[in-house]
PDB file of C-alpha atoms in Angstrom:
ATOM      1  CA  MET A 179      -0.496   9.238  25.973  1.00  0.00           C
ATOM      2  CA  GLU A 180      -0.940   8.186  22.364  1.00  0.00           C
ATOM      3  CA  LYS A 181       1.066   9.918  19.708  1.00  0.00           C
ATOM      4  CA  THR A 182      -0.538  12.351  17.317  1.00  0.00           C
ATOM      5  CA  PHE A 183      -0.304  12.006  13.557  1.00  0.00           C
ATOM      6  CA  SER A 184       2.315  14.782  13.413  1.00  0.00           C
ATOM      7  CA  GLN A 185       4.474  12.979  15.972  1.00  0.00           C
ATOM      8  CA  TRP A 186       4.210   9.724  14.042  1.00  0.00           C
ATOM      9  CA  LYS A 187       5.178  11.500  10.837  1.00  0.00           C
ATOM     10  CA  THR A 188       8.180  13.250  12.376  1.00  0.00           C
ATOM     11  CA  GLN A 189       9.432  10.026  13.952  1.00  0.00           C
ATOM     12  CA  CYS A 190       8.989   7.980  10.775  1.00  0.00           C
ATOM     13  CA  LEU A 191      10.698  10.459   8.443  1.00  0.00           C
ATOM     14  CA  LYS A 192      13.683  10.738  10.788  1.00  0.00           C
ATOM     15  CA  LYS A 193      14.287   6.982  10.869  1.00  0.00           C
ATOM     16  CA  LEU A 194      17.051   5.381   8.862  1.00  0.00           C
ATOM     17  CA  ASP A 195      16.094   3.487   5.713  1.00  0.00           C
ATOM     18  CA  LEU A 196      16.450  -0.174   6.689  1.00  0.00           C
ATOM     19  CA  SER A 197      15.974  -1.627   3.208  1.00  0.00           C
ATOM     20  CA  LYS A 198      18.767  -3.507   1.449  1.00  0.00           C
ATOM     21  CA  LYS A 199      19.302  -0.558  -0.876  1.00  0.00           C
ATOM     22  CA  GLY A 200      19.214   2.025   1.913  1.00  0.00           C
ATOM     23  CA  SER A 201      17.367   4.716  -0.066  1.00  0.00           C
ATOM     24  CA  VAL A 202      14.121   5.431  -1.914  1.00  0.00           C
ATOM     25  CA  ASP A 203      14.039   4.009  -5.448  1.00  0.00           C
ATOM     26  CA  GLN A 204      14.561   6.668  -8.096  1.00  0.00           C
ATOM     27  CA  ASP A 205      11.472   5.749 -10.142  1.00  0.00           C
ATOM     28  CA  ILE A 206       9.129   6.284  -7.189  1.00  0.00           C
ATOM     29  CA  GLU A 207      11.006   9.047  -5.386  1.00  0.00           C
ATOM     30  CA  HIS A 208       8.807  11.796  -6.869  1.00  0.00           C
ATOM     31  CA  VAL A 209       5.676  10.063  -5.544  1.00  0.00           C
ATOM     32  CA  VAL A 210       7.199   9.652  -2.074  1.00  0.00           C
ATOM     33  CA  SER A 211       8.295  13.301  -2.019  1.00  0.00           C
ATOM     34  CA  LEU A 212       4.837  14.499  -3.068  1.00  0.00           C
ATOM     35  CA  LEU A 213       3.036  12.503  -0.384  1.00  0.00           C
ATOM     36  CA  ASN A 214       5.502  13.440   2.350  1.00  0.00           C
ATOM     37  CA  SER A 215       5.104  17.118   1.460  1.00  0.00           C
ATOM     38  CA  CYS A 216       1.368  16.899   2.225  1.00  0.00           C
ATOM     39  CA  GLU A 217       0.140  17.358   5.776  1.00  0.00           C
ATOM     40  CA  GLU A 218      -2.348  14.499   5.292  1.00  0.00           C
ATOM     41  CA  PHE A 219       0.164  11.747   4.453  1.00  0.00           C
ATOM     42  CA  PHE A 220       3.581  10.224   4.988  1.00  0.00           C
ATOM     43  CA  THR A 221       5.102   7.065   3.501  1.00  0.00           C
ATOM     44  CA  THR A 222       6.210   4.198   5.725  1.00  0.00           C
ATOM     45  CA  SER A 223       7.712   2.001   2.974  1.00  0.00           C
ATOM     46  CA  SER A 224       8.060   1.978  -0.790  1.00  0.00           C
ATOM     47  CA  CYS A 225       9.469   0.036  -3.731  1.00  0.00           C
ATOM     48  CA  SER A 226       9.350   1.059  -7.382  1.00  0.00           C
ATOM     49  CA  GLY A 227       9.195  -2.576  -8.529  1.00  0.00           C
ATOM     50  CA  ARG A 228      12.020  -5.004  -9.226  1.00  0.00           C
ATOM     51  CA  ILE A 229      13.177  -8.037 -11.148  1.00  0.00           C
ATOM     52  CA  ILE A 230      14.941 -10.554  -8.922  1.00  0.00           C
ATOM     53  CA  LEU A 231      16.532 -13.965  -9.296  1.00  0.00           C
ATOM     54  CA  ILE A 232      16.768 -15.780  -5.986  1.00  0.00           C
ATOM     55  CA  ASP A 233      18.235 -19.153  -5.058  1.00  0.00           C
ATOM     56  CA  GLY A 234      16.463 -21.100  -2.335  1.00  0.00           C
ATOM     57  CA  ALA A 235      17.511 -24.284  -0.601  1.00  0.00           C
ATOM     58  CA  ALA A 236      16.768 -27.338  -2.734  1.00  0.00           C
ATOM     59  CA  ASP A 237      15.102 -29.160   0.172  1.00  0.00           C
ATOM     60  CA  SER A 238      12.925 -26.202   1.152  1.00  0.00           C
ATOM     61  CA  SER A 239       9.151 -26.546   0.808  1.00  0.00           C
ATOM     62  CA  GLY A 240       8.891 -22.889  -0.213  1.00  0.00           C
ATOM     63  CA  VAL A 241      11.073 -19.979  -1.321  1.00  0.00           C
ATOM     64  CA  GLN A 242      11.564 -17.507   1.508  1.00  0.00           C
ATOM     65  CA  LYS A 243      13.566 -14.333   1.029  1.00  0.00           C
ATOM     66  CA  GLN A 244      15.251 -14.520   4.415  1.00  0.00           C
ATOM     67  CA  ASN A 245      16.635 -17.992   3.670  1.00  0.00           C
ATOM     68  CA  CYS A 246      17.894 -17.524   0.141  1.00  0.00           C
ATOM     69  CA  VAL A 247      20.722 -16.135  -1.962  1.00  0.00           C
ATOM     70  CA  TRP A 248      20.082 -13.151  -4.201  1.00  0.00           C
ATOM     71  CA  LEU A 249      21.561 -14.040  -7.578  1.00  0.00           C
ATOM     72  CA  PHE A 250      20.346 -10.891  -9.336  1.00  0.00           C
ATOM     73  CA  VAL A 251      18.223  -7.864  -8.447  1.00  0.00           C
ATOM     74  CA  SER A 252      17.353  -4.746 -10.447  1.00  0.00           C
ATOM     75  CA  HIS A 253      14.806  -1.945 -10.113  1.00  0.00           C
ATOM     76  CA  HIS A 254      15.084  -1.449 -13.869  1.00  0.00           C
ATOM     77  CA  LYS A 255      14.831  -3.760 -16.866  1.00  0.00           C
ATOM     78  CA  CYS A 256      17.164  -6.738 -17.161  1.00  0.00           C
ATOM     79  CA  THR A 257      18.998  -8.526 -19.970  1.00  0.00           C
ATOM     80  CA  PHE A 258      19.288 -12.163 -20.967  1.00  0.00           C
ATOM     81  CA  ASP A 259      22.951 -12.109 -19.909  1.00  0.00           C
ATOM     82  CA  ASP A 260      21.981 -10.784 -16.452  1.00  0.00           C
ATOM     83  CA  LEU A 261      19.767 -13.798 -15.831  1.00  0.00           C
ATOM     84  CA  MET A 262      22.193 -16.343 -17.285  1.00  0.00           C
ATOM     85  CA  SER A 263      25.021 -14.954 -15.179  1.00  0.00           C
ATOM     86  CA  GLY A 264      22.895 -15.306 -12.058  1.00  0.00           C
ATOM     87  CA  LEU A 265      21.749 -18.807 -12.963  1.00  0.00           C
ATOM     88  CA  SER A 266      25.354 -19.921 -13.415  1.00  0.00           C
ATOM     89  CA  ARG A 267      25.814 -19.387  -9.663  1.00  0.00           C
ATOM     90  CA  SER A 268      22.706 -21.303  -8.660  1.00  0.00           C
ATOM     91  CA  GLY A 269      23.209 -24.321  -6.420  1.00  0.00           C
ATOM     92  CA  GLY A 270      19.608 -24.716  -5.266  1.00  0.00           C
ATOM     93  CA  ASP A 271      16.183 -23.819  -6.639  1.00  0.00           C
ATOM     94  CA  ALA A 272      16.402 -20.584  -8.627  1.00  0.00           C
ATOM     95  CA  VAL A 273      13.232 -18.543  -9.120  1.00  0.00           C
ATOM     96  CA  LEU A 274      12.746 -15.509 -11.365  1.00  0.00           C
ATOM     97  CA  LYS A 275      10.327 -12.945  -9.954  1.00  0.00           C
ATOM     98  CA  PHE A 276       8.940  -9.609 -11.002  1.00  0.00           C
ATOM     99  CA  GLU A 277       7.488  -7.683  -8.070  1.00  0.00           C
ATOM    100  CA  PRO A 278       5.445  -4.576  -8.989  1.00  0.00           C
ATOM    101  CA  ALA A 279       5.611  -1.265  -7.150  1.00  0.00           C
ATOM    102  CA  VAL A 280       4.283  -1.128  -3.597  1.00  0.00           C
ATOM    103  CA  LEU A 281       3.701   1.890  -1.393  1.00  0.00           C
ATOM    104  CA  HIS A 282       2.461   2.089   2.192  1.00  0.00           C
ATOM    105  CA  VAL A 283       1.151   5.445   3.367  1.00  0.00           C
ATOM    106  CA  GLN A 284      -0.077   6.518   6.778  1.00  0.00           C
ATOM    107  CA  CYS A 285      -2.996   8.934   6.482  1.00  0.00           C
ATOM    108  CA  ARG A 286      -4.216  11.598   8.896  1.00  0.00           C
ATOM    109  CA  TRP A 287      -7.945  11.042   8.345  1.00  0.00           C
ATOM    110  CA  LEU A 288     -10.019   8.162   7.064  1.00  0.00           C
ATOM    111  CA  GLY A 289     -11.283  10.413   4.272  1.00  0.00           C
ATOM    112  CA  ASP A 290      -7.685  11.000   3.149  1.00  0.00           C
ATOM    113  CA  ALA A 291      -7.091   7.243   3.001  1.00  0.00           C
ATOM    114  CA  GLN A 292     -10.272   6.766   0.988  1.00  0.00           C
ATOM    115  CA  LEU A 293      -9.113   9.405  -1.480  1.00  0.00           C
ATOM    116  CA  LEU A 294      -5.708   7.757  -1.854  1.00  0.00           C
ATOM    117  CA  HIS A 295      -7.297   4.335  -2.254  1.00  0.00           C
ATOM    118  CA  SER A 296      -9.620   5.579  -4.988  1.00  0.00           C
ATOM    119  CA  VAL A 297      -6.728   7.162  -6.888  1.00  0.00           C
ATOM    120  CA  ALA A 298      -4.686   3.950  -6.562  1.00  0.00           C
ATOM    121  CA  ILE A 299      -7.473   1.766  -7.960  1.00  0.00           C
ATOM    122  CA  ASN A 300      -8.118   4.160 -10.850  1.00  0.00           C
ATOM    123  CA  SER A 301      -4.391   4.215 -11.640  1.00  0.00           C
ATOM    124  CA  GLY A 302      -4.178   0.438 -12.064  1.00  0.00           C
ATOM    125  CA  PHE A 303      -3.135  -0.584  -8.537  1.00  0.00           C
ATOM    126  CA  ARG A 304      -6.093  -2.905  -8.073  1.00  0.00           C
ATOM    127  CA  ASN A 305      -4.702  -4.862  -5.131  1.00  0.00           C
ATOM    128  CA  SER A 306      -4.719  -1.793  -2.888  1.00  0.00           C
ATOM    129  CA  GLY A 307      -6.418  -1.677   0.503  1.00  0.00           C
ATOM    130  CA  LEU A 308      -6.811   0.053   3.878  1.00  0.00           C
ATOM    131  CA  THR A 309      -6.238  -0.937   7.506  1.00  0.00           C
ATOM    132  CA  VAL A 310      -7.109   0.904  10.709  1.00  0.00           C
ATOM    133  CA  GLY A 311      -5.146   0.083  13.863  1.00  0.00           C
ATOM    134  CA  LYS A 312      -6.233   0.207  17.514  1.00  0.00           C
ATOM    135  CA  THR A 313      -4.020   3.216  18.120  1.00  0.00           C
ATOM    136  CA  GLY A 314      -5.742   5.153  15.330  1.00  0.00           C
ATOM    137  CA  LYS A 315      -3.182   4.550  12.598  1.00  0.00           C
ATOM    138  CA  ILE A 316      -4.740   4.530   9.148  1.00  0.00           C
ATOM    139  CA  ILE A 317      -2.573   2.789   6.539  1.00  0.00           C
ATOM    140  CA  SER A 318      -3.243   2.816   2.815  1.00  0.00           C
ATOM    141  CA  ALA A 319      -1.405   0.159   0.791  1.00  0.00           C
ATOM    142  CA  VAL A 320      -0.948   0.894  -2.914  1.00  0.00           C
ATOM    143  CA  ARG A 321      -0.348  -2.441  -4.624  1.00  0.00           C
ATOM    144  CA  SER A 322      -0.678  -3.980  -8.058  1.00  0.00           C
ATOM    145  CA  THR A 323      -1.356  -7.518  -9.271  1.00  0.00           C
ATOM    146  CA  HIS A 324       0.790  -7.999 -12.393  1.00  0.00           C
ATOM    147  CA  GLY A 325       3.574  -9.981 -10.769  1.00  0.00           C
ATOM    148  CA  LEU A 326       5.627 -12.872 -12.137  1.00  0.00           C
ATOM    149  CA  GLU A 327       7.155 -15.903 -10.419  1.00  0.00           C
ATOM    150  CA  VAL A 328       8.785 -18.711 -12.420  1.00  0.00           C
ATOM    151  CA  PRO A 329      11.047 -21.555 -11.146  1.00  0.00           C
ATOM    152  CA  LEU A 330      14.073 -22.003 -13.419  1.00  0.00           C
ATOM    153  CA  SER A 331      16.336 -24.553 -11.737  1.00  0.00           C
ATOM    154  CA  HIS A 332      16.275 -27.362  -9.190  1.00  0.00           C
ATOM    155  CA  SER A 333      19.288 -28.402  -7.128  1.00  0.00           C
ATOM    156  CA  GLY A 334      21.432 -26.227  -9.376  1.00  0.00           C
ATOM    157  CA  ARG A 335      20.213 -27.882 -12.591  1.00  0.00           C
ATOM    158  CA  LEU A 336      18.539 -25.677 -15.206  1.00  0.00           C
ATOM    159  CA  LEU A 337      14.996 -26.837 -15.951  1.00  0.00           C
ATOM    160  CA  VAL A 338      14.370 -24.772 -19.105  1.00  0.00           C
ATOM    161  CA  ASP A 339      16.274 -23.928 -22.271  1.00  0.00           C
ATOM    162  CA  GLN A 340      17.854 -20.585 -23.079  1.00  0.00           C
ATOM    163  CA  GLU A 341      15.127 -19.674 -25.561  1.00  0.00           C
ATOM    164  CA  TYR A 342      12.591 -19.753 -22.754  1.00  0.00           C
ATOM    165  CA  ILE A 343      14.819 -17.575 -20.564  1.00  0.00           C
ATOM    166  CA  ARG A 344      15.014 -15.037 -23.415  1.00  0.00           C
ATOM    167  CA  PHE A 345      11.219 -15.102 -23.549  1.00  0.00           C
ATOM    168  CA  LEU A 346      10.974 -14.555 -19.780  1.00  0.00           C
ATOM    169  CA  THR A 347      13.411 -11.651 -20.030  1.00  0.00           C
ATOM    170  CA  GLN A 348      11.073  -9.987 -22.513  1.00  0.00           C
ATOM    171  CA  ILE A 349       7.999 -10.634 -20.350  1.00  0.00           C
ATOM    172  CA  ALA A 350       9.671  -9.296 -17.197  1.00  0.00           C
ATOM    173  CA  ASN A 351      10.780  -6.137 -19.002  1.00  0.00           C
ATOM    174  CA  GLN A 352       7.287  -5.590 -20.401  1.00  0.00           C
ATOM    175  CA  LYS A 353       5.881  -5.832 -16.891  1.00  0.00           C
ATOM    176  CA  MET A 354       8.463  -3.332 -15.675  1.00  0.00           C
ATOM    177  CA  ASP A 355       7.445  -0.878 -18.423  1.00  0.00           C
ATOM    178  CA  GLU A 356       3.771  -1.224 -17.450  1.00  0.00           C
ATOM    179  CA  ASN A 357       4.725  -0.841 -13.805  1.00  0.00           C
ATOM    180  CA  LEU A 358       6.452   2.486 -14.483  1.00  0.00           C
ATOM    181  CA  ARG A 359       3.441   3.701 -16.475  1.00  0.00           C
ATOM    182  CA  ARG A 360       1.206   2.957 -13.496  1.00  0.00           C
ATOM    183  CA  ILE A 361       3.523   4.832 -11.146  1.00  0.00           C
ATOM    184  CA  ASP A 362       3.414   7.870 -13.432  1.00  0.00           C
ATOM    185  CA  ARG A 363      -0.372   7.587 -13.765  1.00  0.00           C
ATOM    186  CA  PHE A 364      -0.719   7.431  -9.980  1.00  0.00           C
ATOM    187  CA  TYR A 365       1.505  10.493  -9.572  1.00  0.00           C
ATOM    188  CA  GLN A 366      -0.533  12.517 -12.065  1.00  0.00           C
ATOM    189  CA  ASN A 367      -3.850  11.371 -10.595  1.00  0.00           C
ATOM    190  CA  ILE A 368      -2.915  12.086  -6.982  1.00  0.00           C
ATOM    191  CA  GLN A 369      -1.762  15.565  -7.977  1.00  0.00           C
ATOM    192  CA  SER A 370      -5.108  16.220  -9.666  1.00  0.00           C
ATOM    193  CA  ALA A 371      -7.098  14.727  -6.786  1.00  0.00           C
ATOM    194  CA  LEU A 372      -5.277  16.786  -4.157  1.00  0.00           C
ATOM    195  CA  SER A 373      -5.725  19.972  -6.186  1.00  0.00           C
ATOM    196  CA  ALA A 374      -9.446  19.297  -6.570  1.00  0.00           C
ATOM    197  CA  GLU A 375      -9.791  18.441  -2.883  1.00  0.00           C
ATOM    198  CA  ARG A 376      -8.192  21.712  -1.825  1.00  0.00           C
ATOM    199  CA  ALA A 377     -10.199  23.748  -4.309  1.00  0.00           C
ATOM    200  CA  HIS A 378     -13.476  22.159  -3.142  1.00  0.00           C
ATOM    201  CA  PRO A 379     -12.989  20.849   0.413  1.00  0.00           C
ATOM    202  CA  PRO A 380     -15.604  18.359   1.699  1.00  0.00           C
ATOM    203  CA  ASP A 381     -18.153  19.291   4.355  1.00  0.00           C
ATOM    204  CA  GLY A 382     -16.172  17.385   6.948  1.00  0.00           C
ATOM    205  CA  SER A 383     -18.487  14.414   7.335  1.00  0.00           C
ATOM    206  CA  GLY A 384     -15.891  12.107   5.785  1.00  0.00           C
ATOM    207  CA  SER A 385     -12.824  13.594   7.450  1.00  0.00           C
ATOM    208  CA  GLN A 386     -13.289  12.633  11.074  1.00  0.00           C
ATOM    209  CA  GLU A 387     -10.308  11.197  12.854  1.00  0.00           C
ATOM    210  CA  ILE A 388     -10.679   7.720  14.316  1.00  0.00           C
ATOM    211  CA  GLN A 389     -12.008   8.269  17.830  1.00  0.00           C
ATOM    212  CA  ASP A 390     -11.513   6.351  21.051  1.00  0.00           C
ATOM    213  CA  PRO A 391     -14.260   4.003  22.340  1.00  0.00           C
ATOM    214  CA  GLN A 392     -15.627   6.580  24.796  1.00  0.00           C
ATOM    215  CA  HIS A 393     -16.154   9.092  22.003  1.00  0.00           C
ATOM    216  CA  ILE A 394     -17.744   6.405  19.848  1.00  0.00           C
ATOM    217  CA  GLN A 395     -20.233   5.493  22.580  1.00  0.00           C
ATOM    218  CA  GLU A 396     -21.051   9.146  23.116  1.00  0.00           C
ATOM    219  CA  ALA A 397     -21.651   9.663  19.407  1.00  0.00           C
ATOM    220  CA  GLU A 398     -23.866   6.583  19.236  1.00  0.00           C
ATOM    221  CA  ARG A 399     -25.896   7.838  22.217  1.00  0.00           C
ATOM    222  CA  ARG A 400     -26.426  11.195  20.511  1.00  0.00           C
ATOM    223  CA  GLU A 401     -27.532   9.429  17.344  1.00  0.00           C
ATOM    224  CA  GLU A 402     -30.065   7.353  19.276  1.00  0.00           C
ATOM    225  CA  GLU A 403     -31.482  10.508  20.858  1.00  0.00           C
ATOM    226  CA  GLU A 404     -31.755  12.127  17.448  1.00  0.00           C
ATOM    227  CA  GLU A 405     -33.597   9.084  16.115  1.00  0.00           C
ATOM    228  CA  GLU A 406     -36.095   9.229  18.992  1.00  0.00           C
ATOM    229  CA  GLU A 407     -36.744  12.921  18.349  1.00  0.00           C
ATOM    230  CA  GLU A 408     -37.332  12.286  14.690  1.00  0.00           C
ATOM    231  CA  GLY A 409     -39.957   9.696  15.604  1.00  0.00           C
ATOM    232  CA  LYS A 410     -41.689   8.128  12.712  1.00  0.00           C
ATOM    233  CA  GLY A 411     -40.923  10.929  10.284  1.00  0.00           C
ATOM    234  CA  GLU A 412     -39.194   9.987   7.089  1.00  0.00           C
ATOM    235  CA  ARG A 413     -35.576  10.973   6.828  1.00  0.00           C
ATOM    236  CA  SER A 414     -34.178  12.467   3.660  1.00  0.00           C
ATOM    237  CA  GLU A 415     -31.749  10.354   1.628  1.00  0.00           C
ATOM    238  CA  THR A 416     -28.947  12.815   2.346  1.00  0.00           C
ATOM    239  CA  HIS A 417     -29.521  12.714   6.095  1.00  0.00           C
ATOM    240  CA  THR A 418     -29.638   8.906   6.112  1.00  0.00           C
ATOM    241  CA  TYR A 419     -26.415   8.680   4.099  1.00  0.00           C
ATOM    242  CA  GLN A 420     -24.574  11.052   6.454  1.00  0.00           C
ATOM    243  CA  ARG A 421     -25.743   9.113   9.509  1.00  0.00           C
ATOM    244  CA  ARG A 422     -24.718   5.784   7.983  1.00  0.00           C
ATOM    245  CA  ARG A 423     -21.326   7.167   7.008  1.00  0.00           C
ATOM    246  CA  ARG A 424     -20.644   8.446  10.519  1.00  0.00           C
ATOM    247  CA  ARG A 425     -21.648   5.098  12.003  1.00  0.00           C
ATOM    248  CA  GLN A 426     -19.420   3.202   9.563  1.00  0.00           C
ATOM    249  CA  GLN A 427     -16.491   5.430  10.498  1.00  0.00           C
ATOM    250  CA  HIS A 428     -17.086   4.769  14.192  1.00  0.00           C
ATOM    251  CA  GLU A 429     -17.365   1.022  13.615  1.00  0.00           C
ATOM    252  CA  THR A 430     -14.130   1.071  11.619  1.00  0.00           C
ATOM    253  CA  ASP A 431     -12.216   1.583  14.865  1.00  0.00           C
ATOM    254  CA  GLY A 432     -13.272  -1.890  15.936  1.00  0.00           C
ATOM    255  CA  TYR A 433     -11.337  -3.419  13.021  1.00  0.00           C
ATOM    256  CA  HIS A 434      -7.590  -3.361  13.260  1.00  0.00           C
ATOM    257  CA  GLY A 435      -4.700  -4.831  11.395  1.00  0.00           C
ATOM    258  CA  ASP A 436      -2.041  -3.977  13.957  1.00  0.00           C
ATOM    259  CA  SER A 437      -2.407  -4.415  17.702  1.00  0.00           C
ATOM    260  CA  ASN A 438       1.018  -2.965  18.428  1.00  0.00           C
ATOM    261  CA  SER A 439       1.884   0.690  18.796  1.00  0.00           C
ATOM    262  CA  SER A 440       4.837   0.504  16.427  1.00  0.00           C
ATOM    263  CA  PRO A 441       4.408   1.454  12.734  1.00  0.00           C
ATOM    264  CA  LEU A 442       3.376  -1.329  10.353  1.00  0.00           C
ATOM    265  CA  GLU A 443       6.268  -2.975   8.583  1.00  0.00           C
ATOM    266  CA  LEU A 444       6.193  -3.807   4.872  1.00  0.00           C
ATOM    267  CA  ASP A 445       5.710  -7.573   5.321  1.00  0.00           C
ATOM    268  CA  ASP A 446       3.003  -6.995   7.953  1.00  0.00           C
ATOM    269  CA  CYS A 447       1.068  -4.709   5.629  1.00  0.00           C
ATOM    270  CA  ILE A 448       1.372  -7.119   2.733  1.00  0.00           C
ATOM    271  CA  SER A 449      -0.041  -9.983   4.798  1.00  0.00           C
ATOM    272  CA  LEU A 450      -3.066  -7.895   5.688  1.00  0.00           C
ATOM    273  CA  PHE A 451      -4.129  -7.489   2.091  1.00  0.00           C
ATOM    274  CA  THR A 452      -3.387 -10.993   0.823  1.00  0.00           C
TER     275      THR A 452
END
């Protein structure tokens, strides 16, 4: 028997934090707490954004986090000395990266995910997206696009001068400031959206849970019967929109980003929206 949303939420929130840090980042903790306090949502992974300096193997064709040394990492702004200290320990190909905030949220209904997605886009997280799994899991990914990735050394030899590293320090810190503004904007906007949603709940046409194939076929059969009864009469624009929306929701179940029953991991979610 498939798990219900409440069971998924309980299981997820009881799990240990398997990130390197082992806890939710302070600058996004208020967003995570707000979403987890709502019956419609729970977070599966989060990061407030970070500046990292990683050292990959010199003979590697690409920098991969699992095969590299972390020379420096911070979820806050960095200094020139932080980067120079890290670079002094580089023996391979050092890369400076700024990774903006990312948040993955499982939603109870498709309508809830659409609401969250709209808020994310309007708050500046324009790389956000949705996936619907075979088991009925609806995941909303809140992601931004203002990243930074710059190679600084090769085989342990610095490729740029210190003036350029000072410049990169300034750029990375500016991106971190903008990142925190977007997090705050998202927090304020989701609060407002949830308040408005509860004050004026929808008619329910956009809040149906993803159904199993048997239910979908049954719904399609009922729609066909309704169409036959209507005959050649013209439908109103409202009626046509509601019918199209229901059909789109049913068809959504045929698209999935996760064929397994386990919750989506951070890297899996990211690959789905790239």
